[in-house]
Coordinates of C-alpha atoms in Angstrom, one line a residue:
X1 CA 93.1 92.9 113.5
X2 CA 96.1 93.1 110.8
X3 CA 96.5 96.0 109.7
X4 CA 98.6 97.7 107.3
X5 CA 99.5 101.3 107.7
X6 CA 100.7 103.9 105.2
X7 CA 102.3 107.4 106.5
X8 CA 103.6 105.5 109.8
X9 CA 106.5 107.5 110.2
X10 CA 104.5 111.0 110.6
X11 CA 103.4 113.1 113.3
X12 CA 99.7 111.6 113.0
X13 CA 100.9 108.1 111.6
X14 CA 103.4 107.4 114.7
X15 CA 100.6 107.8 117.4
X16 CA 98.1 106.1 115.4
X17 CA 100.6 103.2 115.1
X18 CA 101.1 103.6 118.9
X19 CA 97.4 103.4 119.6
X20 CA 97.0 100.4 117.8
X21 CA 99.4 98.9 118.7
X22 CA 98.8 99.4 122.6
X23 CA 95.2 98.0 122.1
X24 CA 97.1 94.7 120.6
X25 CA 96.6 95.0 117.3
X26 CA 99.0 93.4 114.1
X27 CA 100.1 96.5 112.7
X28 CA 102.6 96.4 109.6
X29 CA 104.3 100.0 109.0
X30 CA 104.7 100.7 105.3
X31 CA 107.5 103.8 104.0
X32 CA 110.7 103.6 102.3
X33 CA 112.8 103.6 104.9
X34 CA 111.9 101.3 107.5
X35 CA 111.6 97.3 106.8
X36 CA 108.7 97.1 105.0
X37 CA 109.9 99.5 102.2
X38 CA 106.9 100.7 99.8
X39 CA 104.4 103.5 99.3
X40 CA 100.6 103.5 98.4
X41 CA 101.3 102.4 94.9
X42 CA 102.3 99.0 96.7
X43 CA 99.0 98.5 97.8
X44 CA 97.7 95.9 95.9
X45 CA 100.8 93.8 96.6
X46 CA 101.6 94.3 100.4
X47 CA 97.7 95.0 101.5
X48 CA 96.9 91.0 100.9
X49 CA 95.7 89.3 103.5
X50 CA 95.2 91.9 105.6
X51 CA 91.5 93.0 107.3
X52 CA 92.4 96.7 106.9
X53 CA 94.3 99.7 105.7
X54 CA 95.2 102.9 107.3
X55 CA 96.8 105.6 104.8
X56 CA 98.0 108.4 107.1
X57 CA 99.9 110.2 104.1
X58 CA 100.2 113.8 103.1
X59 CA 100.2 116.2 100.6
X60 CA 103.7 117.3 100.1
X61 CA 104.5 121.2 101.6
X62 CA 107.5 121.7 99.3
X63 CA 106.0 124.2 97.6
X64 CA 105.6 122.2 94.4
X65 CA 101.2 121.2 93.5
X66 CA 100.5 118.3 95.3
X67 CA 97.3 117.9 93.2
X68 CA 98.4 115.5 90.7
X69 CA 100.7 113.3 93.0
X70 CA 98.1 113.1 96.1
X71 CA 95.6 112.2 93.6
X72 CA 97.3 109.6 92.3
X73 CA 98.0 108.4 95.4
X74 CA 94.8 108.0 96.8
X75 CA 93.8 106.6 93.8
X76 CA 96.4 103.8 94.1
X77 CA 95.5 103.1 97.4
X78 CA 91.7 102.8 96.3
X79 CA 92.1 100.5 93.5
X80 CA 95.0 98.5 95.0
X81 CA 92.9 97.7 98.3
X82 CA 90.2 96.2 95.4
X83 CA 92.8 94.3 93.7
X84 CA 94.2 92.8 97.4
X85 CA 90.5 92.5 98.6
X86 CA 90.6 94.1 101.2
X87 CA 87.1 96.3 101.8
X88 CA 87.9 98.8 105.3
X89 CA 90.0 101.6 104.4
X90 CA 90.4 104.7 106.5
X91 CA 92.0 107.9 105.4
X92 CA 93.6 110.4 107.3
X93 CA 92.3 113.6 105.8
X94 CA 92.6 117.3 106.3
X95 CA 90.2 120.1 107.8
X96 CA 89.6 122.6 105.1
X97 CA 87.1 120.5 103.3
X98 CA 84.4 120.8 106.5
X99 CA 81.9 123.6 106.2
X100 CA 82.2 127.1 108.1
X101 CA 78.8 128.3 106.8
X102 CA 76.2 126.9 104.3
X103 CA 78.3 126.5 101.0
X104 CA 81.6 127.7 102.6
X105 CA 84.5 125.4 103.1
X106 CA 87.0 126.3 105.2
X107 CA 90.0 126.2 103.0
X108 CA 88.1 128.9 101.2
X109 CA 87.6 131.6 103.9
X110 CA 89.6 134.7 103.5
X111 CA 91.6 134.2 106.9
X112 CA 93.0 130.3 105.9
X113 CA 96.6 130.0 106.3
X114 CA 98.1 130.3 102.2
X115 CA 100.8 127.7 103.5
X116 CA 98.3 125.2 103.8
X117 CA 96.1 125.9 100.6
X118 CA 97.6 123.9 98.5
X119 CA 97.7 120.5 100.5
X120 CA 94.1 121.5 101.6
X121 CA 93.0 121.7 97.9
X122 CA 94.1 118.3 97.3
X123 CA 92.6 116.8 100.3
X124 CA 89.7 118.0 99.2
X125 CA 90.2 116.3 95.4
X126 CA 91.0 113.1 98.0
X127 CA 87.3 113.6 99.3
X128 CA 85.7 113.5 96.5
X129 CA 87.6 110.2 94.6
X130 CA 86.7 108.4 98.1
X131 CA 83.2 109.8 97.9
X132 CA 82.6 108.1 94.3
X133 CA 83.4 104.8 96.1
X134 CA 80.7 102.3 96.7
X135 CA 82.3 99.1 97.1
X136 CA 84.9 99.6 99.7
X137 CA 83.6 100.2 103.4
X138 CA 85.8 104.1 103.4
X139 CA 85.9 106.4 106.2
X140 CA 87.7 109.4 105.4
X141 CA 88.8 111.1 109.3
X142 CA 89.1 115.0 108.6
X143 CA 91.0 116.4 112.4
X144 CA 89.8 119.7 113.5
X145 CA 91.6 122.9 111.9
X146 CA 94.2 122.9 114.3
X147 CA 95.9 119.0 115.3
X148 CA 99.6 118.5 117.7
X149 CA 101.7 116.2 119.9
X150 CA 99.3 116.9 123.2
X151 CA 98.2 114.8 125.5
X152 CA 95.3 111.2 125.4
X153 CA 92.3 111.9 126.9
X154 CA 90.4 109.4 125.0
X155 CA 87.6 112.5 124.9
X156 CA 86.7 114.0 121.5
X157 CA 83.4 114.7 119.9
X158 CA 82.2 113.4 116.2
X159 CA 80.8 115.6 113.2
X160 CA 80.4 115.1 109.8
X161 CA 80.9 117.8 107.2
X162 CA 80.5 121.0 109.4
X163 CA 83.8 122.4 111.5
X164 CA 83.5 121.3 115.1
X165 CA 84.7 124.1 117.1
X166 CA 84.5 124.4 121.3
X167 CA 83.0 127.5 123.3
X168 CA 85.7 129.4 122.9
X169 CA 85.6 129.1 118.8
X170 CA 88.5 127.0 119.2
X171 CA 88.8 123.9 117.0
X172 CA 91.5 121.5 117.9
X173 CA 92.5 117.9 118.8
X174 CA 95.5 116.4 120.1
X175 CA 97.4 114.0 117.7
X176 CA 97.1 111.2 120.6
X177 CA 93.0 111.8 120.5
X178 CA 92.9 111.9 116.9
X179 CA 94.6 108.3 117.1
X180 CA 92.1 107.2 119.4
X181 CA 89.2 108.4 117.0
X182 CA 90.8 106.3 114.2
X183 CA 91.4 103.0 116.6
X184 CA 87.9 103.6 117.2
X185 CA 86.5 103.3 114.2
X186 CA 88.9 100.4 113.1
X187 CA 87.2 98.3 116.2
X188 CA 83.8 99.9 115.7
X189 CA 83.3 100.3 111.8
X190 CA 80.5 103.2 112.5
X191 CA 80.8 105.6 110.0
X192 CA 81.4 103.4 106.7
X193 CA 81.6 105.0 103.2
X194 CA 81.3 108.8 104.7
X195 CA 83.7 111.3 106.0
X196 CA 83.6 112.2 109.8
X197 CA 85.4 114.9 111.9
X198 CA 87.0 114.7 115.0
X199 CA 87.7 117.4 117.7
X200 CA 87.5 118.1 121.3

């Protein structure tokens, strides 16, 4: 496949470019640095002709309320993959949105990191633009609570909106896996137009 990626420079976004890469396919890294300079708002320029996008972007940590700018991100990226035609998007999203208990999302439990409420508050608000989408074929990819640089198995289990945790109460997922989960569902197109969770 082409495939145009947003984010590629990050700790997710490199191995996800790796993965893709390895498995052969055309992947075009997108970020203001490298040499193909842009950002999300670019999308409906650079994402022509491609068969899908990857957005591996972030809410900011610098303190400031990544709300507003996330938002408008994701919204760019939604309406410029309508204007370039292009229908498969997958978004890299965050854990705090998944469920601990009926009603209870993880960002909202007493013991969740205050370092990572903010960006997990706007993931969330990223959720729910991509969750009023009907005519793009979106699948949002929410890690377990805790992601890192570990090692590719190729082993990890799927959910949906509930926190997938081991035996141990541990949820987590290396970086490399979490790549493999989002090859996979590039090649396999599964879970369209719903939000999935990945962990081991």
């Amino acid at each position: 496949m082409k495939l145009l990626l947003f984010g590629a420079t990050g700790m997710i976004g490199q191995r996800i470019a790796a993965e893709l890469v390895n498995r052969g396919h055309e992947v075009t890294a997108v970020s203001r640095s490298g040499p193909v300079k842009g950002d999300v708002k670019d999308t409906a320029t650079l994402a022509k002709g491609y068969d899908a996008i990857v957005s591996a972007i972030a809410p900011p940590r610098d303190g400031t309320d990544p709300e507003g700018p996330f938002l408008e991100a994701n919204r760019a990226l939604i309406e410029g993959a309508r204007a370039a035609g292009v229908r498969r998007v997958i978004s890299v999203g965050g854990a705090g949105s998944l469920k601990v208990a009926p009603g209870l999302d993880l960002v909202d439990t007493p013991e969740f990191p205050e370092i990572y409420k903010k960006e997990s508050l706007a993931g969330r608000k990223a959720l729910g633009l991509f969750r009023q989408v009907d005519d793009l074929d979106w699948t949002y990819i929410s890690p377990a609570a805790e992601i890192g640089p570990g090692e590719r198995t190729g082993i990890y289990r799927i959910g949906h909106e509930d926190l997938l945790t081991d035996a141990e109460g541990r949820s987590f997922i290396s970086a490399e896996d979490y790549a493999v989960a989002v090859a996979d569902e590039l090649e396999n197109g599964a879970h369209p137009r719903r939000r999935i969770t990945v962990a081991y």
